[in-house]
């Protein structure tokens, strides 16, 4: 899909046509089933893209749009069918589709420089927790009143405004970040960025043996032995040094800095080729994965679970990320300069309209304002009008009370 290929067909149908469903065309997969595997996958990706809130909502949407039913090759569907299939469907098959979506994104982002040419691409590793209802998900028990699963994620940063997950590991909430590290930290040309839950003496040595580049925050428990000190370039950088740790005989670089709230950060890295400020820039970009988790939970409504069974929840994780991937593919193919959230909002607005209408909105020229006044004119604060219906009681602010008391003393 690109500017020329987006046509008059419903945008949602064009998005679903991007899904690599070739492997699901085998009749043996769907033998004896009313709902085909291909249709099942498309329905749940559509549900994530358009934020369908329940199985009843899915039924209503499909009845309302015959064109969508035609794309899915179904005549009718029931929520109970969908519920059964999402709980029984092999997660490995959805995972394969996710891998293919990631492959498409990689092709579209070839030649991207990462954060900068000097720094290159980053792999940010972290996990997010999804809370589950205590009375329905006792298998996800962590502690009293706390039932949850985790999505351990590797987020690829190919530019300042293009990020995507290329691997996830679903788990129960009892699996620590450290225990997931072997599955997510693999040999790659990118630099891995991680918080304190991942590095240990054993992990650090293993990564160095595999020539894996990393920028990781460490705890105070890791003992360091200084070999050479460098001159920090900023007052916030308290130390920049070549060090050894534990029984390792391969040196790494240690940078210690404080943030604006005087919190101390201890960073280990293999990147001797960069300045201390560039190392700080890399670590500060770790925040991108927190923004991604917030984005996917908020805008793809991942906090609204379709199932209370393990396999159903693992399947939803991959389906949510596939929906994210489809949105990103359309953004990359249309070469839109919109932020991911603005683009996704526009995409969702035009999902049931011809694709060309979304393209027209993306290409709409914004009116330029004359700019802000150099000397802004202060405006008088208007008193709000409460009307005659509501009950209103004014709260006297502390400052006002103090000034009134002072006046009363005179």
mmCIF file of C-alpha atoms in Angstrom:
data_model
loop_
_atom_site.group_PDB
_atom_site.id
_atom_site.type_symbol
_atom_site.label_atom_id
_atom_site.label_comp_id
_atom_site.label_asym_id
_atom_site.label_seq_id
_atom_site.Cartn_x
_atom_site.Cartn_y
_atom_site.Cartn_z
ATOM 1 C CA UNK A 1 0.000 0.000 0.000
ATOM 2 C CA UNK A 2 1.342 3.426 -0.957
ATOM 3 C CA UNK A 3 -0.028 6.770 -2.098
ATOM 4 C CA UNK A 4 -0.792 5.367 -5.559
ATOM 5 C CA UNK A 5 -2.214 2.027 -4.458
ATOM 6 C CA UNK A 6 -4.623 3.354 -1.808
ATOM 7 C CA UNK A 7 -7.942 3.241 -3.622
ATOM 8 C CA UNK A 8 -11.654 3.674 -3.007
ATOM 9 C CA UNK A 9 -11.979 0.372 -1.125
ATOM 10 C CA UNK A 10 -12.789 0.543 2.598
ATOM 11 C CA UNK A 11 -9.575 1.444 4.448
ATOM 12 C CA UNK A 12 -10.023 -1.337 7.034
ATOM 13 C CA UNK A 13 -10.216 -3.940 4.246
ATOM 14 C CA UNK A 14 -7.036 -2.510 2.722
ATOM 15 C CA UNK A 15 -5.290 -2.737 6.117
ATOM 16 C CA UNK A 16 -6.392 -6.343 6.621
ATOM 17 C CA UNK A 17 -5.136 -7.225 3.131
ATOM 18 C CA UNK A 18 -1.610 -6.437 4.401
ATOM 19 C CA UNK A 19 -1.737 -9.418 6.771
ATOM 20 C CA UNK A 20 0.428 -12.338 5.574
ATOM 21 C CA UNK A 21 -2.252 -15.049 5.774
ATOM 22 C CA UNK A 22 -0.902 -17.396 3.062
ATOM 23 C CA UNK A 23 -0.088 -20.162 5.551
ATOM 24 C CA UNK A 24 -3.713 -20.243 6.738
ATOM 25 C CA UNK A 25 -5.157 -21.129 3.313
ATOM 26 C CA UNK A 26 -4.636 -24.856 3.931
ATOM 27 C CA UNK A 27 -8.067 -26.605 4.195
ATOM 28 C CA UNK A 28 -6.691 -29.072 6.765
ATOM 29 C CA UNK A 29 -6.219 -26.241 9.299
ATOM 30 C CA UNK A 30 -9.926 -25.369 9.164
ATOM 31 C CA UNK A 31 -11.346 -28.875 8.742
ATOM 32 C CA UNK A 32 -14.680 -29.075 10.576
ATOM 33 C CA UNK A 33 -14.636 -25.410 11.624
ATOM 34 C CA UNK A 34 -17.323 -22.863 10.703
ATOM 35 C CA UNK A 35 -14.952 -19.889 11.060
ATOM 36 C CA UNK A 36 -11.756 -20.007 8.993
ATOM 37 C CA UNK A 37 -8.408 -19.280 10.633
ATOM 38 C CA UNK A 38 -7.756 -16.465 8.175
ATOM 39 C CA UNK A 39 -11.088 -14.799 9.059
ATOM 40 C CA UNK A 40 -10.439 -15.269 12.788
ATOM 41 C CA UNK A 41 -7.080 -13.468 12.583
ATOM 42 C CA UNK A 42 -8.526 -10.603 10.557
ATOM 43 C CA UNK A 43 -11.482 -10.151 12.902
ATOM 44 C CA UNK A 44 -9.275 -9.790 15.979
ATOM 45 C CA UNK A 45 -6.797 -7.456 14.252
ATOM 46 C CA UNK A 46 -9.773 -5.314 13.128
ATOM 47 C CA UNK A 47 -11.066 -5.389 16.717
ATOM 48 C CA UNK A 48 -7.720 -4.061 17.984
ATOM 49 C CA UNK A 49 -7.484 -1.367 15.299
ATOM 50 C CA UNK A 50 -11.020 -0.070 15.858
ATOM 51 C CA UNK A 51 -11.187 -0.703 19.622
ATOM 52 C CA UNK A 52 -14.155 -3.101 19.585
ATOM 53 C CA UNK A 53 -14.913 -3.516 23.263
ATOM 54 C CA UNK A 54 -16.631 -6.924 23.488
ATOM 55 C CA UNK A 55 -17.730 -9.971 21.520
ATOM 56 C CA UNK A 56 -21.182 -8.381 21.169
ATOM 57 C CA UNK A 57 -19.525 -5.261 19.762
ATOM 58 C CA UNK A 58 -17.699 -7.420 17.199
ATOM 59 C CA UNK A 59 -20.987 -9.001 16.103
ATOM 60 C CA UNK A 60 -22.614 -5.553 15.722
ATOM 61 C CA UNK A 61 -19.744 -4.172 13.657
ATOM 62 C CA UNK A 62 -19.725 -7.128 11.285
ATOM 63 C CA UNK A 63 -23.489 -6.932 10.782
ATOM 64 C CA UNK A 64 -23.234 -3.188 10.123
ATOM 65 C CA UNK A 65 -20.629 -3.495 7.341
ATOM 66 C CA UNK A 66 -21.439 -6.100 4.637
ATOM 67 C CA UNK A 67 -18.246 -5.095 2.753
ATOM 68 C CA UNK A 68 -16.196 -6.165 5.759
ATOM 69 C CA UNK A 69 -18.060 -9.494 5.933
ATOM 70 C CA UNK A 70 -17.224 -10.024 2.262
ATOM 71 C CA UNK A 71 -13.526 -9.324 2.921
ATOM 72 C CA UNK A 72 -13.608 -11.863 5.765
ATOM 73 C CA UNK A 73 -15.611 -14.363 3.669
ATOM 74 C CA UNK A 74 -18.176 -14.931 6.418
ATOM 75 C CA UNK A 75 -21.973 -14.728 6.472
ATOM 76 C CA UNK A 76 -22.517 -14.626 10.219
ATOM 77 C CA UNK A 77 -20.528 -15.026 13.409
ATOM 78 C CA UNK A 78 -21.289 -15.426 17.108
ATOM 79 C CA UNK A 79 -19.313 -14.161 20.066
ATOM 80 C CA UNK A 80 -19.215 -17.647 21.589
ATOM 81 C CA UNK A 81 -17.461 -18.967 18.457
ATOM 82 C CA UNK A 82 -14.831 -16.237 18.707
ATOM 83 C CA UNK A 83 -14.312 -16.867 22.415
ATOM 84 C CA UNK A 84 -13.761 -20.601 21.893
ATOM 85 C CA UNK A 85 -11.372 -20.104 18.977
ATOM 86 C CA UNK A 86 -9.199 -17.434 20.637
ATOM 87 C CA UNK A 87 -8.745 -19.723 23.674
ATOM 88 C CA UNK A 88 -7.901 -22.823 21.621
ATOM 89 C CA UNK A 89 -5.899 -21.282 18.788
ATOM 90 C CA UNK A 90 -2.158 -22.222 18.773
ATOM 91 C CA UNK A 91 -0.152 -19.131 19.757
ATOM 92 C CA UNK A 92 2.732 -20.332 17.578
ATOM 93 C CA UNK A 93 0.686 -19.615 14.430
ATOM 94 C CA UNK A 94 -0.099 -16.032 15.474
ATOM 95 C CA UNK A 95 3.551 -15.611 16.452
ATOM 96 C CA UNK A 96 4.559 -16.596 12.900
ATOM 97 C CA UNK A 97 2.312 -13.871 11.488
ATOM 98 C CA UNK A 98 3.859 -11.349 13.897
ATOM 99 C CA UNK A 99 7.354 -12.325 12.708
ATOM 100 C CA UNK A 100 6.273 -11.765 9.083
ATOM 101 C CA UNK A 101 4.833 -8.337 9.938
ATOM 102 C CA UNK A 102 8.156 -7.451 11.598
ATOM 103 C CA UNK A 103 9.971 -8.589 8.437
ATOM 104 C CA UNK A 104 7.846 -6.192 6.348
ATOM 105 C CA UNK A 105 8.658 -3.322 8.721
ATOM 106 C CA UNK A 106 12.380 -4.127 8.550
ATOM 107 C CA UNK A 107 12.273 -3.964 4.747
ATOM 108 C CA UNK A 108 10.552 -0.565 4.882
ATOM 109 C CA UNK A 109 13.091 0.800 7.396
ATOM 110 C CA UNK A 110 16.267 -0.384 5.641
ATOM 111 C CA UNK A 111 18.804 2.420 5.581
ATOM 112 C CA UNK A 112 17.433 4.177 8.673
ATOM 113 C CA UNK A 113 20.297 5.463 10.847
ATOM 114 C CA UNK A 114 18.860 4.913 14.321
ATOM 115 C CA UNK A 115 19.050 7.770 16.830
ATOM 116 C CA UNK A 116 22.032 9.141 14.851
ATOM 117 C CA UNK A 117 24.665 7.817 12.445
ATOM 118 C CA UNK A 118 27.236 7.601 15.250
ATOM 119 C CA UNK A 119 24.943 5.837 17.727
ATOM 120 C CA UNK A 120 23.075 3.612 15.255
ATOM 121 C CA UNK A 121 19.944 1.519 16.031
ATOM 122 C CA UNK A 122 18.974 0.562 19.566
ATOM 123 C CA UNK A 123 17.267 -2.505 21.066
ATOM 124 C CA UNK A 124 15.460 -1.493 24.257
ATOM 125 C CA UNK A 125 14.481 -4.403 26.501
ATOM 126 C CA UNK A 126 11.882 -4.210 29.263
ATOM 127 C CA UNK A 127 8.573 -5.729 30.378
ATOM 128 C CA UNK A 128 5.089 -4.478 31.141
ATOM 129 C CA UNK A 129 2.527 -5.994 33.482
ATOM 130 C CA UNK A 130 -1.143 -6.580 32.643
ATOM 131 C CA UNK A 131 -3.352 -6.937 35.702
ATOM 132 C CA UNK A 132 -6.018 -9.659 35.569
ATOM 133 C CA UNK A 133 -9.248 -10.201 37.529
ATOM 134 C CA UNK A 134 -8.464 -12.114 40.707
ATOM 135 C CA UNK A 135 -11.611 -14.265 40.736
ATOM 136 C CA UNK A 136 -11.229 -15.421 37.087
ATOM 137 C CA UNK A 137 -7.454 -15.833 36.740
ATOM 138 C CA UNK A 138 -6.175 -17.752 39.758
ATOM 139 C CA UNK A 139 -3.501 -19.279 37.479
ATOM 140 C CA UNK A 140 -1.884 -15.789 37.327
ATOM 141 C CA UNK A 141 -1.638 -15.405 41.132
ATOM 142 C CA UNK A 142 1.331 -13.388 42.409
ATOM 143 C CA UNK A 143 0.162 -12.252 45.834
ATOM 144 C CA UNK A 144 -3.109 -11.479 47.581
ATOM 145 C CA UNK A 145 -5.149 -9.180 45.336
ATOM 146 C CA UNK A 146 -2.451 -9.207 42.660
ATOM 147 C CA UNK A 147 -2.939 -11.429 39.600
ATOM 148 C CA UNK A 148 -1.043 -10.486 36.455
ATOM 149 C CA UNK A 149 0.869 -11.545 33.364
ATOM 150 C CA UNK A 150 3.876 -9.905 31.720
ATOM 151 C CA UNK A 151 4.887 -9.050 28.192
ATOM 152 C CA UNK A 152 8.699 -9.081 27.966
ATOM 153 C CA UNK A 153 9.529 -6.927 24.953
ATOM 154 C CA UNK A 154 12.413 -5.991 22.681
ATOM 155 C CA UNK A 155 11.748 -2.613 21.062
ATOM 156 C CA UNK A 156 13.787 -1.657 17.990
ATOM 157 C CA UNK A 157 14.573 2.054 17.562
ATOM 158 C CA UNK A 158 15.436 2.683 13.890
ATOM 159 C CA UNK A 159 15.008 6.481 14.023
ATOM 160 C CA UNK A 160 13.945 9.183 16.464
ATOM 161 C CA UNK A 161 10.279 8.683 15.555
ATOM 162 C CA UNK A 162 10.072 5.072 14.303
ATOM 163 C CA UNK A 163 10.087 2.238 16.849
ATOM 164 C CA UNK A 164 8.589 -1.238 16.746
ATOM 165 C CA UNK A 165 8.703 -4.450 18.814
ATOM 166 C CA UNK A 166 10.467 -7.255 16.967
ATOM 167 C CA UNK A 167 10.208 -9.896 19.698
ATOM 168 C CA UNK A 168 8.090 -10.536 22.788
ATOM 169 C CA UNK A 169 7.981 -13.278 25.402
ATOM 170 C CA UNK A 170 4.631 -13.667 27.208
ATOM 171 C CA UNK A 171 4.874 -14.958 30.774
ATOM 172 C CA UNK A 172 3.090 -15.199 34.077
ATOM 173 C CA UNK A 173 3.735 -12.259 36.375
ATOM 174 C CA UNK A 174 6.141 -14.291 38.520
ATOM 175 C CA UNK A 175 8.813 -14.424 35.771
ATOM 176 C CA UNK A 176 11.482 -11.780 36.431
ATOM 177 C CA UNK A 177 13.148 -9.584 33.820
ATOM 178 C CA UNK A 178 16.429 -11.387 34.526
ATOM 179 C CA UNK A 179 14.864 -14.761 33.654
ATOM 180 C CA UNK A 180 13.645 -13.463 30.279
ATOM 181 C CA UNK A 181 16.983 -11.958 29.224
ATOM 182 C CA UNK A 182 18.297 -15.086 27.436
ATOM 183 C CA UNK A 183 15.308 -15.013 25.064
ATOM 184 C CA UNK A 184 15.494 -11.306 24.199
ATOM 185 C CA UNK A 185 19.197 -10.414 24.204
ATOM 186 C CA UNK A 186 20.753 -11.997 21.129
ATOM 187 C CA UNK A 187 23.654 -11.195 18.820
ATOM 188 C CA UNK A 188 22.745 -8.089 16.824
ATOM 189 C CA UNK A 189 24.278 -4.993 15.250
ATOM 190 C CA UNK A 190 22.180 -2.773 17.525
ATOM 191 C CA UNK A 191 23.087 -1.551 21.018
ATOM 192 C CA UNK A 192 20.987 -3.040 23.808
ATOM 193 C CA UNK A 193 19.570 -0.632 26.391
ATOM 194 C CA UNK A 194 18.337 -2.041 29.711
ATOM 195 C CA UNK A 195 17.498 -1.118 33.272
ATOM 196 C CA UNK A 196 18.755 -2.723 36.477
ATOM 197 C CA UNK A 197 16.651 -5.895 36.210
ATOM 198 C CA UNK A 198 18.793 -7.454 33.461
ATOM 199 C CA UNK A 199 22.554 -7.173 34.112
ATOM 200 C CA UNK A 200 24.408 -9.546 36.441
ATOM 201 C CA UNK A 201 28.084 -10.519 36.432
ATOM 202 C CA UNK A 202 27.174 -13.693 34.531
ATOM 203 C CA UNK A 203 25.009 -11.874 31.972
ATOM 204 C CA UNK A 204 27.516 -9.078 31.421
ATOM 205 C CA UNK A 205 30.340 -11.550 30.751
ATOM 206 C CA UNK A 206 28.148 -13.614 28.405
ATOM 207 C CA UNK A 207 27.188 -10.497 26.403
ATOM 208 C CA UNK A 208 30.822 -9.445 26.092
ATOM 209 C CA UNK A 209 31.832 -12.929 24.888
ATOM 210 C CA UNK A 210 29.179 -12.649 22.144
ATOM 211 C CA UNK A 211 30.302 -9.077 21.273
ATOM 212 C CA UNK A 212 26.885 -7.689 22.167
ATOM 213 C CA UNK A 213 26.950 -3.901 22.579
ATOM 214 C CA UNK A 214 25.062 -2.637 25.600
ATOM 215 C CA UNK A 215 24.231 0.401 27.717
ATOM 216 C CA UNK A 216 22.819 -0.834 31.026
ATOM 217 C CA UNK A 217 22.045 0.603 34.408
ATOM 218 C CA UNK A 218 23.607 -1.353 37.277
ATOM 219 C CA UNK A 219 22.965 -1.651 41.010
ATOM 220 C CA UNK A 220 25.335 -0.630 43.801
ATOM 221 C CA UNK A 221 26.048 -4.322 44.505
ATOM 222 C CA UNK A 222 28.259 -4.707 41.424
ATOM 223 C CA UNK A 223 31.849 -4.043 42.545
ATOM 224 C CA UNK A 224 33.968 -2.112 40.025
ATOM 225 C CA UNK A 225 37.768 -1.795 39.732
ATOM 226 C CA UNK A 226 39.019 1.367 38.068
ATOM 227 C CA UNK A 227 41.668 1.131 35.324
ATOM 228 C CA UNK A 228 41.574 4.600 33.812
ATOM 229 C CA UNK A 229 39.666 7.825 34.499
ATOM 230 C CA UNK A 230 38.354 10.220 31.807
ATOM 231 C CA UNK A 231 37.361 13.869 32.100
ATOM 232 C CA UNK A 232 33.542 14.300 32.194
ATOM 233 C CA UNK A 233 32.169 16.846 29.744
ATOM 234 C CA UNK A 234 29.147 17.982 31.809
ATOM 235 C CA UNK A 235 28.639 18.929 35.476
ATOM 236 C CA UNK A 236 25.847 16.315 35.708
ATOM 237 C CA UNK A 237 28.329 13.563 34.735
ATOM 238 C CA UNK A 238 30.186 12.714 37.921
ATOM 239 C CA UNK A 239 32.479 10.019 36.562
ATOM 240 C CA UNK A 240 33.628 8.505 33.258
ATOM 241 C CA UNK A 241 36.085 5.600 33.562
ATOM 242 C CA UNK A 242 37.410 2.334 32.161
ATOM 243 C CA UNK A 243 36.672 -0.401 34.717
ATOM 244 C CA UNK A 244 36.618 -4.123 35.437
ATOM 245 C CA UNK A 245 33.903 -5.932 37.413
ATOM 246 C CA UNK A 246 33.868 -9.225 39.307
ATOM 247 C CA UNK A 247 36.259 -11.763 37.791
ATOM 248 C CA UNK A 248 36.024 -10.273 34.285
ATOM 249 C CA UNK A 249 39.282 -9.288 32.599
ATOM 250 C CA UNK A 250 37.644 -7.462 29.663
ATOM 251 C CA UNK A 251 37.222 -3.764 30.516
ATOM 252 C CA UNK A 252 33.974 -1.851 30.108
ATOM 253 C CA UNK A 253 33.146 1.812 30.438
ATOM 254 C CA UNK A 254 31.479 3.209 33.547
ATOM 255 C CA UNK A 255 29.539 6.483 33.545
ATOM 256 C CA UNK A 256 27.877 7.933 36.606
ATOM 257 C CA UNK A 257 25.483 10.867 36.288
ATOM 258 C CA UNK A 258 22.739 12.633 38.218
ATOM 259 C CA UNK A 259 19.429 13.846 36.831
ATOM 260 C CA UNK A 260 17.538 17.060 37.575
ATOM 261 C CA UNK A 261 16.129 15.469 40.774
ATOM 262 C CA UNK A 262 19.637 14.496 41.991
ATOM 263 C CA UNK A 263 18.995 10.788 41.412
ATOM 264 C CA UNK A 264 22.220 8.858 40.728
ATOM 265 C CA UNK A 265 22.482 6.593 37.657
ATOM 266 C CA UNK A 266 25.322 4.063 37.305
ATOM 267 C CA UNK A 267 25.799 2.982 33.693
ATOM 268 C CA UNK A 268 27.994 0.261 32.188
ATOM 269 C CA UNK A 269 28.623 0.180 28.442
ATOM 270 C CA UNK A 270 30.830 -1.360 25.785
ATOM 271 C CA UNK A 271 30.596 1.806 23.639
ATOM 272 C CA UNK A 272 34.053 3.373 24.057
ATOM 273 C CA UNK A 273 33.638 5.004 20.625
ATOM 274 C CA UNK A 274 31.031 7.507 21.826
ATOM 275 C CA UNK A 275 31.198 10.624 23.987
ATOM 276 C CA UNK A 276 29.824 10.543 27.513
ATOM 277 C CA UNK A 277 26.950 12.786 26.363
ATOM 278 C CA UNK A 278 26.024 10.292 23.628
ATOM 279 C CA UNK A 279 25.935 7.488 26.222
ATOM 280 C CA UNK A 280 23.528 9.595 28.285
ATOM 281 C CA UNK A 281 21.412 10.173 25.184
ATOM 282 C CA UNK A 282 21.237 6.422 24.565
ATOM 283 C CA UNK A 283 20.142 5.667 28.123
ATOM 284 C CA UNK A 284 17.568 8.465 28.160
ATOM 285 C CA UNK A 285 16.013 6.889 25.046
ATOM 286 C CA UNK A 286 15.151 3.878 27.220
ATOM 287 C CA UNK A 287 12.033 5.896 28.044
ATOM 288 C CA UNK A 288 10.741 5.111 24.521
ATOM 289 C CA UNK A 289 9.710 1.624 25.623
ATOM 290 C CA UNK A 290 7.681 3.068 28.515
ATOM 291 C CA UNK A 291 5.908 5.332 26.018
ATOM 292 C CA UNK A 292 5.316 2.321 23.753
ATOM 293 C CA UNK A 293 3.741 0.320 26.590
ATOM 294 C CA UNK A 294 1.530 3.287 27.476
ATOM 295 C CA UNK A 295 0.588 3.697 23.794
ATOM 296 C CA UNK A 296 -0.345 0.076 23.188
ATOM 297 C CA UNK A 297 -2.341 -0.198 26.428
ATOM 298 C CA UNK A 298 -4.156 3.080 25.836
ATOM 299 C CA UNK A 299 -4.737 3.242 22.092
ATOM 300 C CA UNK A 300 -5.037 -0.461 21.248
ATOM 301 C CA UNK A 301 -6.960 -1.052 24.484
ATOM 302 C CA UNK A 302 -4.753 -3.968 25.464
ATOM 303 C CA UNK A 303 -5.994 -3.598 29.041
ATOM 304 C CA UNK A 304 -9.396 -4.869 27.798
ATOM 305 C CA UNK A 305 -8.757 -8.619 27.733
ATOM 306 C CA UNK A 306 -10.657 -10.979 25.396
ATOM 307 C CA UNK A 307 -9.966 -14.039 27.520
ATOM 308 C CA UNK A 308 -9.172 -15.129 31.053
ATOM 309 C CA UNK A 309 -7.243 -18.213 29.928
ATOM 310 C CA UNK A 310 -3.462 -18.221 29.374
ATOM 311 C CA UNK A 311 -3.453 -19.073 25.665
ATOM 312 C CA UNK A 312 -6.193 -16.531 24.907
ATOM 313 C CA UNK A 313 -4.170 -13.778 26.603
ATOM 314 C CA UNK A 314 -0.903 -14.780 24.859
ATOM 315 C CA UNK A 315 -2.810 -14.682 21.549
ATOM 316 C CA UNK A 316 -4.139 -11.211 22.293
ATOM 317 C CA UNK A 317 -0.620 -9.932 23.009
ATOM 318 C CA UNK A 318 0.537 -10.950 19.536
ATOM 319 C CA UNK A 319 -2.666 -9.736 17.849
ATOM 320 C CA UNK A 320 -2.317 -6.297 19.486
ATOM 321 C CA UNK A 321 1.265 -6.045 18.231
ATOM 322 C CA UNK A 322 0.223 -7.190 14.747
ATOM 323 C CA UNK A 323 -2.377 -4.387 14.700
ATOM 324 C CA UNK A 324 0.353 -1.931 15.767
ATOM 325 C CA UNK A 325 2.581 -3.292 12.994
ATOM 326 C CA UNK A 326 -0.125 -2.881 10.343
ATOM 327 C CA UNK A 327 -0.637 0.743 11.394
ATOM 328 C CA UNK A 328 3.122 1.374 11.203
ATOM 329 C CA UNK A 329 3.388 -0.285 7.764
ATOM 330 C CA UNK A 330 0.660 2.003 6.397
ATOM 331 C CA UNK A 331 2.427 5.015 7.968
ATOM 332 C CA UNK A 332 5.764 4.046 6.413
ATOM 333 C CA UNK A 333 4.282 3.252 3.001
ATOM 334 C CA UNK A 334 2.384 6.546 2.839
ATOM 335 C CA UNK A 335 5.547 8.361 4.077
ATOM 336 C CA UNK A 336 3.460 10.291 6.572
ATOM 337 C CA UNK A 337 5.300 12.730 8.842
ATOM 338 C CA UNK A 338 2.599 12.533 11.506
ATOM 339 C CA UNK A 339 3.487 11.238 14.949
ATOM 340 C CA UNK A 340 2.505 7.569 15.497
ATOM 341 C CA UNK A 341 -0.451 8.540 17.726
ATOM 342 C CA UNK A 342 -1.776 11.267 15.373
ATOM 343 C CA UNK A 343 -1.420 8.896 12.423
ATOM 344 C CA UNK A 344 -3.202 6.079 14.269
ATOM 345 C CA UNK A 345 -6.018 8.444 15.255
ATOM 346 C CA UNK A 346 -6.482 9.485 11.617
ATOM 347 C CA UNK A 347 -6.307 5.861 10.462
ATOM 348 C CA UNK A 348 -8.984 4.841 12.963
ATOM 349 C CA UNK A 349 -11.194 7.796 11.973
ATOM 350 C CA UNK A 350 -11.236 6.682 8.307
ATOM 351 C CA UNK A 351 -11.273 2.892 8.796
ATOM 352 C CA UNK A 352 -14.786 2.440 7.342
ATOM 353 C CA UNK A 353 -14.367 5.012 4.580
ATOM 354 C CA UNK A 354 -12.534 4.757 1.236
ATOM 355 C CA UNK A 355 -8.771 4.744 1.765
ATOM 356 C CA UNK A 356 -8.340 7.804 -0.474
ATOM 357 C CA UNK A 357 -10.167 9.916 2.109
ATOM 358 C CA UNK A 358 -7.485 9.148 4.723
ATOM 359 C CA UNK A 359 -4.827 10.041 2.174
ATOM 360 C CA UNK A 360 -6.515 13.374 1.515
ATOM 361 C CA UNK A 361 -6.508 14.104 5.256
ATOM 362 C CA UNK A 362 -2.818 13.183 5.568
ATOM 363 C CA UNK A 363 -1.949 15.493 2.659
ATOM 364 C CA UNK A 364 -4.181 18.357 3.774
ATOM 365 C CA UNK A 365 -2.210 21.578 4.004
ATOM 366 C CA UNK A 366 -2.332 23.204 7.410
ATOM 367 C CA UNK A 367 -3.001 26.921 7.633
ATOM 368 C CA UNK A 368 0.009 28.759 8.914
ATOM 369 C CA UNK A 369 -0.569 31.188 11.747
ATOM 370 C CA UNK A 370 1.162 34.554 11.955
ATOM 371 C CA UNK A 371 2.987 33.336 15.012
ATOM 372 C CA UNK A 372 2.867 34.377 18.627
ATOM 373 C CA UNK A 373 3.073 37.977 19.706
ATOM 374 C CA UNK A 374 6.531 38.982 20.832
ATOM 375 C CA UNK A 375 5.038 40.690 23.882
ATOM 376 C CA UNK A 376 1.911 38.753 24.893
ATOM 377 C CA UNK A 377 -0.962 40.897 26.126
ATOM 378 C CA UNK A 378 -2.188 39.646 29.507
ATOM 379 C CA UNK A 379 -5.879 38.813 29.509
ATOM 380 C CA UNK A 380 -8.194 39.427 32.411
ATOM 381 C CA UNK A 381 -9.300 36.180 34.014
ATOM 382 C CA UNK A 382 -13.020 35.770 33.463
ATOM 383 C CA UNK A 383 -15.197 34.548 36.297
ATOM 384 C CA UNK A 384 -16.940 31.301 35.299
ATOM 385 C CA UNK A 385 -20.725 31.298 34.923
ATOM 386 C CA UNK A 386 -22.219 28.509 37.049
ATOM 387 C CA UNK A 387 -25.852 29.031 36.004
ATOM 388 C CA UNK A 388 -28.879 28.471 38.246
ATOM 389 C CA UNK A 389 -29.001 24.652 38.517
ATOM 390 C CA UNK A 390 -25.798 23.536 40.271
ATOM 391 C CA UNK A 391 -24.819 23.959 43.924
ATOM 392 C CA UNK A 392 -21.555 25.897 44.210
ATOM 393 C CA UNK A 393 -19.339 26.345 47.254
ATOM 394 C CA UNK A 394 -16.153 28.374 46.949
ATOM 395 C CA UNK A 395 -12.910 26.957 48.338
ATOM 396 C CA UNK A 396 -10.725 29.637 49.897
ATOM 397 C CA UNK A 397 -7.085 29.044 48.976
ATOM 398 C CA UNK A 398 -4.405 29.054 51.694
ATOM 399 C CA UNK A 399 -2.687 32.132 50.237
ATOM 400 C CA UNK A 400 -5.942 34.061 50.248
ATOM 401 C CA UNK A 401 -6.687 33.061 53.858
ATOM 402 C CA UNK A 402 -3.216 34.175 54.957
ATOM 403 C CA UNK A 403 -3.567 37.557 53.289
ATOM 404 C CA UNK A 404 -7.033 38.022 54.840
ATOM 405 C CA UNK A 405 -5.627 37.214 58.306
ATOM 406 C CA UNK A 406 -2.812 39.715 57.857
ATOM 407 C CA UNK A 407 -5.289 42.404 56.874
ATOM 408 C CA UNK A 408 -7.412 41.518 59.903
ATOM 409 C CA UNK A 409 -4.420 42.015 62.223
ATOM 410 C CA UNK A 410 -3.960 45.631 61.130
#
